[in-house]
């Protein structure tokens, strides 16, 4: 079963159902039912036209649900006819769906959560982790968003800022796990940049390209994480880096700085350094100052503390870190790194072990566990 194929087809099938008259919540449920049926049927009897098959099955599920649940929906669904068998229209509706999910009736945070779940393919747990909230809280937020949009027409698309936020979070989830998801976010952001002349759209595209250029060097042959300072820079995609820097420079020249441009500038300084030792940490701290001013994000301030540790020494970094809430994600990992740089191996080993227990994914947990073990071996010598 080709899960990446199912994921890539989902937005287009969802868009077809919406255009045929299905309200969004019902269409999403019908598509999910069709995906389950595909997982059951396709291994033994793969269709010649996967997209057309999904459209037909999803539409039939929608019709069945509509007929059985008219009273609960309290709205009329006019059904003309089922789609005929055969190839479905080769139209990519994904970016349009991102805008439709960012409906004016929703708050920006609810619109982002709904889009990530319904179109981006992220789980509720993944979205909750991105927003630093409990999974139950995020589940309630998504449910409320579904209820809010189930009784409205999708003729008022949302704003670019909300769509950018969704694309940014989809890319981040893909960059830390599913590469296809990251590539899809880049593809959609390229489409958006071709349609919308805005420096922050360009900034986000540059940021994605600069991070994605390092993808091949981020993991070892055994799947373990490779920290930025230890990556083989010869494996970085220099063509993608050059493209990202060029896009960023054009955006910055418009003098309308936003958070994605600032993040891209930091990524560009890393990408432009011939080696980790030659990284311009002073400039990176300055860009983090700009980013903190734009976002007032505690996560940004945590990353800034690590950069300060590189630019001004580990004790300066620890002082900056001390001003932050120690419950922040990766706070223990940052503190462990700075304590190791300062020569306090016992504290660093303990903090690496704590950070491993707090890690959200297996690769990060394994990396932090190895860091703790490495320092414990050094201490016993």
Short mmCIF file of C-alpha atoms in Angstrom, two decimals:
data_model
loop_
_atom_site.label_atom_id
_atom_site.label_comp_id
_atom_site.label_asym_id
_atom_site.label_seq_id
_atom_site.Cartn_x
_atom_site.Cartn_y
_atom_site.Cartn_z
CA UNK A 1 0.00 0.00 0.00
CA UNK A 2 1.48 3.35 -1.13
CA UNK A 3 0.67 5.67 1.78
CA UNK A 4 2.39 8.64 0.14
CA UNK A 5 0.10 8.23 -2.89
CA UNK A 6 -2.98 8.26 -0.66
CA UNK A 7 -1.70 11.37 1.14
CA UNK A 8 -0.98 13.19 -2.12
CA UNK A 9 -4.44 12.41 -3.53
CA UNK A 10 -6.42 13.37 -0.41
CA UNK A 11 -6.52 17.18 -0.94
CA UNK A 12 -7.72 16.90 -4.55
CA UNK A 13 -10.43 14.37 -3.69
CA UNK A 14 -11.55 16.58 -0.79
CA UNK A 15 -11.67 19.59 -3.10
CA UNK A 16 -13.81 17.74 -5.65
CA UNK A 17 -16.37 16.79 -2.99
CA UNK A 18 -16.53 20.37 -1.69
CA UNK A 19 -17.08 21.73 -5.20
CA UNK A 20 -19.87 19.18 -5.74
CA UNK A 21 -21.79 20.55 -2.77
CA UNK A 22 -20.51 18.69 0.28
CA UNK A 23 -19.93 20.77 3.38
CA UNK A 24 -16.34 20.55 4.52
CA UNK A 25 -16.80 18.45 7.68
CA UNK A 26 -18.91 15.84 5.88
CA UNK A 27 -16.52 15.76 2.93
CA UNK A 28 -13.56 15.19 5.23
CA UNK A 29 -15.34 12.27 6.94
CA UNK A 30 -16.27 10.74 3.59
CA UNK A 31 -12.70 10.99 2.28
CA UNK A 32 -11.36 9.38 5.44
CA UNK A 33 -13.82 6.50 4.98
CA UNK A 34 -12.67 6.12 1.37
CA UNK A 35 -9.02 6.02 2.47
CA UNK A 36 -9.82 3.25 4.97
CA UNK A 37 -11.58 1.31 2.21
CA UNK A 38 -8.57 1.83 -0.08
CA UNK A 39 -6.23 0.38 2.53
CA UNK A 40 -8.50 -2.67 2.72
CA UNK A 41 -9.13 -3.20 -0.99
CA UNK A 42 -6.13 -1.92 -2.97
CA UNK A 43 -3.49 -4.47 -1.92
CA UNK A 44 -5.52 -7.26 -3.54
CA UNK A 45 -7.21 -5.23 -6.31
CA UNK A 46 -5.37 -1.97 -7.12
CA UNK A 47 -7.44 0.41 -9.29
CA UNK A 48 -6.23 1.66 -12.66
CA UNK A 49 -7.25 5.21 -11.67
CA UNK A 50 -6.63 5.65 -7.90
CA UNK A 51 -7.92 9.23 -7.80
CA UNK A 52 -11.11 8.43 -9.69
CA UNK A 53 -11.70 5.42 -7.44
CA UNK A 54 -11.32 7.55 -4.31
CA UNK A 55 -13.68 10.23 -5.67
CA UNK A 56 -16.41 7.69 -6.43
CA UNK A 57 -16.13 5.87 -3.10
CA UNK A 58 -15.91 9.10 -1.08
CA UNK A 59 -18.88 10.59 -2.91
CA UNK A 60 -20.98 7.51 -2.25
CA UNK A 61 -20.04 7.61 1.44
CA UNK A 62 -21.02 11.27 1.53
CA UNK A 63 -24.40 10.49 -0.07
CA UNK A 64 -25.07 7.69 2.40
CA UNK A 65 -24.15 9.89 5.36
CA UNK A 66 -26.25 12.79 4.07
CA UNK A 67 -29.37 10.66 3.62
CA UNK A 68 -28.98 9.14 7.09
CA UNK A 69 -28.14 12.35 8.93
CA UNK A 70 -30.26 15.17 7.44
CA UNK A 71 -31.88 16.07 10.76
CA UNK A 72 -28.58 16.50 12.56
CA UNK A 73 -27.00 18.65 9.86
CA UNK A 74 -30.10 20.90 9.69
CA UNK A 75 -29.24 21.87 6.19
CA UNK A 76 -30.16 20.69 2.74
CA UNK A 77 -27.64 18.97 0.53
CA UNK A 78 -28.64 18.95 -3.10
CA UNK A 79 -27.25 15.90 -4.85
CA UNK A 80 -27.38 15.88 -8.66
CA UNK A 81 -25.60 12.67 -9.55
CA UNK A 82 -22.64 10.54 -8.69
CA UNK A 83 -19.45 11.13 -10.64
CA UNK A 84 -19.04 8.78 -13.57
CA UNK A 85 -16.23 6.23 -13.52
CA UNK A 86 -12.99 7.19 -15.20
CA UNK A 87 -10.09 9.55 -14.63
CA UNK A 88 -10.80 12.45 -12.29
CA UNK A 89 -9.93 15.99 -13.41
CA UNK A 90 -6.21 16.68 -13.13
CA UNK A 91 -6.63 19.77 -10.96
CA UNK A 92 -4.56 20.46 -7.86
CA UNK A 93 -6.87 22.10 -5.36
CA UNK A 94 -4.56 21.89 -2.37
CA UNK A 95 -3.56 25.54 -2.11
CA UNK A 96 -7.17 26.64 -2.67
CA UNK A 97 -8.24 24.36 0.17
CA UNK A 98 -5.64 25.94 2.43
CA UNK A 99 -7.27 29.31 1.80
CA UNK A 100 -10.77 27.95 2.23
CA UNK A 101 -9.89 26.40 5.57
CA UNK A 102 -8.62 29.79 6.73
CA UNK A 103 -12.24 30.98 6.81
CA UNK A 104 -12.99 34.43 8.31
CA UNK A 105 -15.43 32.82 10.76
CA UNK A 106 -12.53 31.06 12.48
CA UNK A 107 -9.81 32.48 14.66
CA UNK A 108 -6.35 32.19 13.04
CA UNK A 109 -5.26 29.47 15.48
CA UNK A 110 -8.41 27.41 14.83
CA UNK A 111 -8.08 27.85 11.08
CA UNK A 112 -4.47 26.65 11.19
CA UNK A 113 -5.37 23.65 13.34
CA UNK A 114 -8.27 22.66 11.07
CA UNK A 115 -6.16 22.94 7.92
CA UNK A 116 -3.29 20.95 9.38
CA UNK A 117 -5.69 18.18 10.34
CA UNK A 118 -7.97 18.12 7.30
CA UNK A 119 -5.61 19.02 4.44
CA UNK A 120 -2.08 18.81 5.79
CA UNK A 121 -2.55 15.26 7.05
CA UNK A 122 -1.08 15.87 10.50
CA UNK A 123 -2.42 14.05 13.53
CA UNK A 124 -4.01 15.87 16.45
CA UNK A 125 -0.97 14.94 18.54
CA UNK A 126 1.44 16.47 16.02
CA UNK A 127 -0.58 19.69 15.86
CA UNK A 128 -0.79 19.90 19.66
CA UNK A 129 2.98 19.48 19.89
CA UNK A 130 3.51 22.31 17.38
CA UNK A 131 1.27 24.60 19.46
CA UNK A 132 2.71 23.49 22.82
CA UNK A 133 -0.75 22.54 24.16
CA UNK A 134 -2.21 19.23 25.47
CA UNK A 135 -3.60 16.87 22.83
CA UNK A 136 -7.09 17.01 24.40
CA UNK A 137 -7.10 20.81 24.13
CA UNK A 138 -6.17 20.67 20.46
CA UNK A 139 -8.82 17.99 19.78
CA UNK A 140 -11.48 20.30 21.24
CA UNK A 141 -10.20 23.22 19.18
CA UNK A 142 -10.38 21.21 15.96
CA UNK A 143 -13.88 19.92 16.81
CA UNK A 144 -15.11 23.47 17.44
CA UNK A 145 -13.61 24.61 14.15
CA UNK A 146 -15.36 21.79 12.28
CA UNK A 147 -18.69 22.72 13.86
CA UNK A 148 -18.16 26.38 13.05
CA UNK A 149 -17.54 25.80 9.35
CA UNK A 150 -20.11 23.03 8.85
CA UNK A 151 -22.90 25.59 8.48
CA UNK A 152 -21.14 28.15 6.27
CA UNK A 153 -20.41 28.39 2.57
CA UNK A 154 -16.78 28.40 1.53
CA UNK A 155 -16.91 31.55 -0.57
CA UNK A 156 -14.77 33.76 1.71
CA UNK A 157 -11.19 32.53 1.71
CA UNK A 158 -8.91 33.44 4.58
CA UNK A 159 -5.84 35.63 4.58
CA UNK A 160 -2.30 34.93 3.43
CA UNK A 161 -0.83 35.14 6.94
CA UNK A 162 -2.91 32.18 8.15
CA UNK A 163 -2.02 30.11 5.09
CA UNK A 164 1.67 30.90 5.58
CA UNK A 165 1.45 29.72 9.17
CA UNK A 166 -0.09 26.44 8.06
CA UNK A 167 2.56 25.87 5.39
CA UNK A 168 5.29 26.67 7.90
CA UNK A 169 3.99 24.12 10.40
CA UNK A 170 3.45 21.45 7.74
CA UNK A 171 7.03 21.93 6.56
CA UNK A 172 8.39 21.76 10.10
CA UNK A 173 6.59 18.47 10.72
CA UNK A 174 7.81 17.12 7.41
CA UNK A 175 11.37 18.31 7.99
CA UNK A 176 11.53 16.45 11.29
CA UNK A 177 9.97 13.29 9.90
CA UNK A 178 8.19 12.74 6.60
CA UNK A 179 10.31 14.17 3.78
CA UNK A 180 7.40 14.03 1.31
CA UNK A 181 5.42 16.35 3.60
CA UNK A 182 8.24 18.90 3.56
CA UNK A 183 8.53 18.70 -0.22
CA UNK A 184 4.77 19.21 -0.53
CA UNK A 185 4.97 22.33 1.65
CA UNK A 186 7.73 23.71 -0.59
CA UNK A 187 5.68 22.95 -3.71
CA UNK A 188 2.65 24.79 -2.34
CA UNK A 189 4.73 27.74 -1.16
CA UNK A 190 6.23 28.04 -4.64
CA UNK A 191 2.68 28.18 -6.01
CA UNK A 192 1.74 30.83 -3.49
CA UNK A 193 4.84 32.90 -4.29
CA UNK A 194 3.87 32.82 -7.97
CA UNK A 195 0.41 34.16 -7.11
CA UNK A 196 1.11 36.59 -4.26
CA UNK A 197 3.75 39.31 -4.39
CA UNK A 198 4.64 39.58 -0.69
CA UNK A 199 8.08 39.54 0.96
CA UNK A 200 6.95 37.17 3.72
CA UNK A 201 5.80 34.59 1.18
CA UNK A 202 9.25 34.83 -0.39
CA UNK A 203 10.82 34.71 3.07
CA UNK A 204 9.01 31.48 3.92
CA UNK A 205 10.02 29.90 0.61
CA UNK A 206 13.64 30.89 1.20
CA UNK A 207 13.52 29.48 4.74
CA UNK A 208 12.14 26.15 3.51
CA UNK A 209 14.72 25.85 0.75
CA UNK A 210 17.65 26.65 3.04
CA UNK A 211 16.57 24.04 5.58
CA UNK A 212 15.65 21.45 2.97
CA UNK A 213 19.07 21.83 1.34
CA UNK A 214 20.62 20.21 4.44
CA UNK A 215 18.20 17.24 4.44
CA UNK A 216 20.67 14.65 3.14
CA UNK A 217 23.18 15.46 5.90
CA UNK A 218 20.74 15.53 8.81
CA UNK A 219 20.76 11.78 9.43
CA UNK A 220 23.46 9.10 9.45
CA UNK A 221 23.20 5.80 7.57
CA UNK A 222 21.62 4.18 10.65
CA UNK A 223 18.93 6.88 10.82
CA UNK A 224 20.41 8.71 13.80
CA UNK A 225 20.34 12.52 13.92
CA UNK A 226 23.47 14.45 12.98
CA UNK A 227 23.74 17.87 14.72
CA UNK A 228 24.30 20.87 12.47
CA UNK A 229 27.89 21.38 13.64
CA UNK A 230 28.77 17.77 12.74
CA UNK A 231 27.06 17.57 9.36
CA UNK A 232 29.05 16.88 6.20
CA UNK A 233 28.58 20.18 4.41
CA UNK A 234 29.67 18.57 1.18
CA UNK A 235 26.30 16.80 1.18
CA UNK A 236 24.36 20.05 1.35
CA UNK A 237 22.52 20.99 -1.85
CA UNK A 238 24.42 24.11 -2.94
CA UNK A 239 22.00 24.84 -5.79
CA UNK A 240 19.04 24.95 -3.43
CA UNK A 241 21.05 27.08 -0.98
CA UNK A 242 21.89 29.56 -3.73
CA UNK A 243 18.24 29.73 -4.76
CA UNK A 244 17.11 30.29 -1.18
CA UNK A 245 19.67 33.04 -0.55
CA UNK A 246 18.74 34.77 -3.82
CA UNK A 247 15.03 34.75 -2.94
CA UNK A 248 15.82 36.03 0.56
CA UNK A 249 18.02 38.89 -0.67
CA UNK A 250 15.27 40.07 -3.01
CA UNK A 251 12.72 39.95 -0.19
CA UNK A 252 14.96 41.79 2.31
CA UNK A 253 15.62 44.52 -0.25
CA UNK A 254 11.95 45.51 -0.01
CA UNK A 255 12.53 46.58 3.61
CA UNK A 256 9.37 44.95 4.98
CA UNK A 257 10.91 42.57 7.46
CA UNK A 258 8.81 39.72 8.87
CA UNK A 259 9.45 36.66 10.96
CA UNK A 260 9.99 34.27 8.04
CA UNK A 261 12.56 36.55 6.46
CA UNK A 262 14.38 36.80 9.81
CA UNK A 263 14.39 33.03 10.22
CA UNK A 264 15.62 32.63 6.66
CA UNK A 265 18.44 35.09 7.34
CA UNK A 266 19.59 32.92 10.27
CA UNK A 267 19.41 29.80 8.09
CA UNK A 268 21.37 31.60 5.36
CA UNK A 269 24.20 32.46 7.77
CA UNK A 270 24.46 28.79 8.73
CA UNK A 271 24.35 27.70 5.09
CA UNK A 272 26.95 30.26 4.03
CA UNK A 273 29.55 29.23 6.63
CA UNK A 274 32.29 26.98 5.17
CA UNK A 275 32.50 25.19 8.52
CA UNK A 276 30.78 25.23 11.91
CA UNK A 277 33.77 27.06 13.40
CA UNK A 278 33.42 29.85 10.83
CA UNK A 279 29.73 30.53 11.55
CA UNK A 280 29.02 34.23 12.15
CA UNK A 281 27.31 33.81 15.52
CA UNK A 282 27.36 37.54 16.26
CA UNK A 283 25.14 38.22 13.24
CA UNK A 284 22.95 35.27 14.14
CA UNK A 285 22.34 36.72 17.61
CA UNK A 286 21.43 40.04 15.99
CA UNK A 287 18.89 38.30 13.76
CA UNK A 288 17.46 36.45 16.75
CA UNK A 289 17.03 39.84 18.43
CA UNK A 290 15.00 40.97 15.41
CA UNK A 291 13.01 37.74 15.43
CA UNK A 292 12.25 38.04 19.15
CA UNK A 293 11.05 41.60 18.57
CA UNK A 294 8.74 40.43 15.78
CA UNK A 295 7.31 37.36 17.51
CA UNK A 296 7.95 37.66 21.27
CA UNK A 297 8.25 33.87 21.15
CA UNK A 298 9.82 32.03 24.11
CA UNK A 299 11.10 29.36 21.70
CA UNK A 300 12.92 32.07 19.74
CA UNK A 301 14.46 33.36 22.96
CA UNK A 302 15.61 29.84 23.82
CA UNK A 303 17.35 29.48 20.45
CA UNK A 304 18.82 32.94 20.93
CA UNK A 305 20.32 31.82 24.27
CA UNK A 306 22.16 29.00 22.51
CA UNK A 307 23.41 31.45 19.87
CA UNK A 308 24.59 33.81 22.62
CA UNK A 309 26.48 30.86 24.11
CA UNK A 310 28.30 30.43 20.81
CA UNK A 311 28.97 34.12 20.28
CA UNK A 312 29.88 35.21 23.84
CA UNK A 313 30.67 31.98 25.64
CA UNK A 314 28.60 29.29 27.37
CA UNK A 315 28.14 31.22 30.61
CA UNK A 316 26.57 34.11 28.74
CA UNK A 317 24.28 31.61 27.05
CA UNK A 318 23.33 30.03 30.39
CA UNK A 319 22.56 33.47 31.80
CA UNK A 320 20.22 34.15 28.88
CA UNK A 321 18.64 30.72 29.32
CA UNK A 322 18.07 31.30 33.05
CA UNK A 323 15.56 34.05 32.23
CA UNK A 324 13.30 31.56 30.43
CA UNK A 325 10.73 29.06 31.70
CA UNK A 326 12.49 25.72 32.15
CA UNK A 327 9.34 23.89 31.00
CA UNK A 328 9.89 25.08 27.43
CA UNK A 329 10.41 22.28 24.89
CA UNK A 330 14.14 21.54 24.43
CA UNK A 331 15.09 23.76 27.38
CA UNK A 332 16.88 20.84 29.05
CA UNK A 333 18.70 19.97 25.82
CA UNK A 334 19.87 23.57 25.37
CA UNK A 335 21.03 23.76 28.98
CA UNK A 336 22.84 20.43 28.61
CA UNK A 337 24.73 21.66 25.56
CA UNK A 338 25.77 24.92 27.23
CA UNK A 339 26.86 23.16 30.44
CA UNK A 340 28.95 20.76 28.37
CA UNK A 341 30.56 23.70 26.59
CA UNK A 342 31.30 25.16 30.04
CA UNK A 343 33.00 21.95 31.19
CA UNK A 344 30.32 20.81 33.67
CA UNK A 345 29.98 17.28 32.33
CA UNK A 346 27.99 15.88 35.27
CA UNK A 347 25.24 18.49 34.96
CA UNK A 348 25.27 18.20 31.18
CA UNK A 349 24.87 14.40 31.30
CA UNK A 350 21.97 14.69 33.73
CA UNK A 351 20.24 17.30 31.59
CA UNK A 352 20.74 15.30 28.39
CA UNK A 353 19.05 12.34 30.09
CA UNK A 354 16.16 14.57 31.22
CA UNK A 355 15.85 15.99 27.71
CA UNK A 356 15.70 12.47 26.27
CA UNK A 357 12.73 11.66 28.50
CA UNK A 358 10.98 14.82 27.28
CA UNK A 359 11.75 14.31 23.56
CA UNK A 360 8.77 14.16 21.25
CA UNK A 361 10.12 11.72 18.67
CA UNK A 362 12.26 8.60 18.75
CA UNK A 363 15.20 9.91 16.71
CA UNK A 364 15.63 12.93 18.99
CA UNK A 365 15.25 10.75 22.08
CA UNK A 366 17.95 8.35 20.86
CA UNK A 367 20.30 11.22 20.03
CA UNK A 368 19.95 12.80 23.48
CA UNK A 369 20.35 9.44 25.19
CA UNK A 370 23.61 8.88 23.30
CA UNK A 371 24.81 12.33 24.30
CA UNK A 372 24.19 11.53 27.98
CA UNK A 373 25.95 8.18 27.65
CA UNK A 374 28.92 9.77 25.87
CA UNK A 375 29.45 12.26 28.70
CA UNK A 376 29.07 9.60 31.38
CA UNK A 377 31.82 7.55 29.68
CA UNK A 378 34.07 10.62 29.56
CA UNK A 379 33.51 11.29 33.25
CA UNK A 380 34.53 7.75 34.23
CA UNK A 381 37.85 7.89 32.36
#
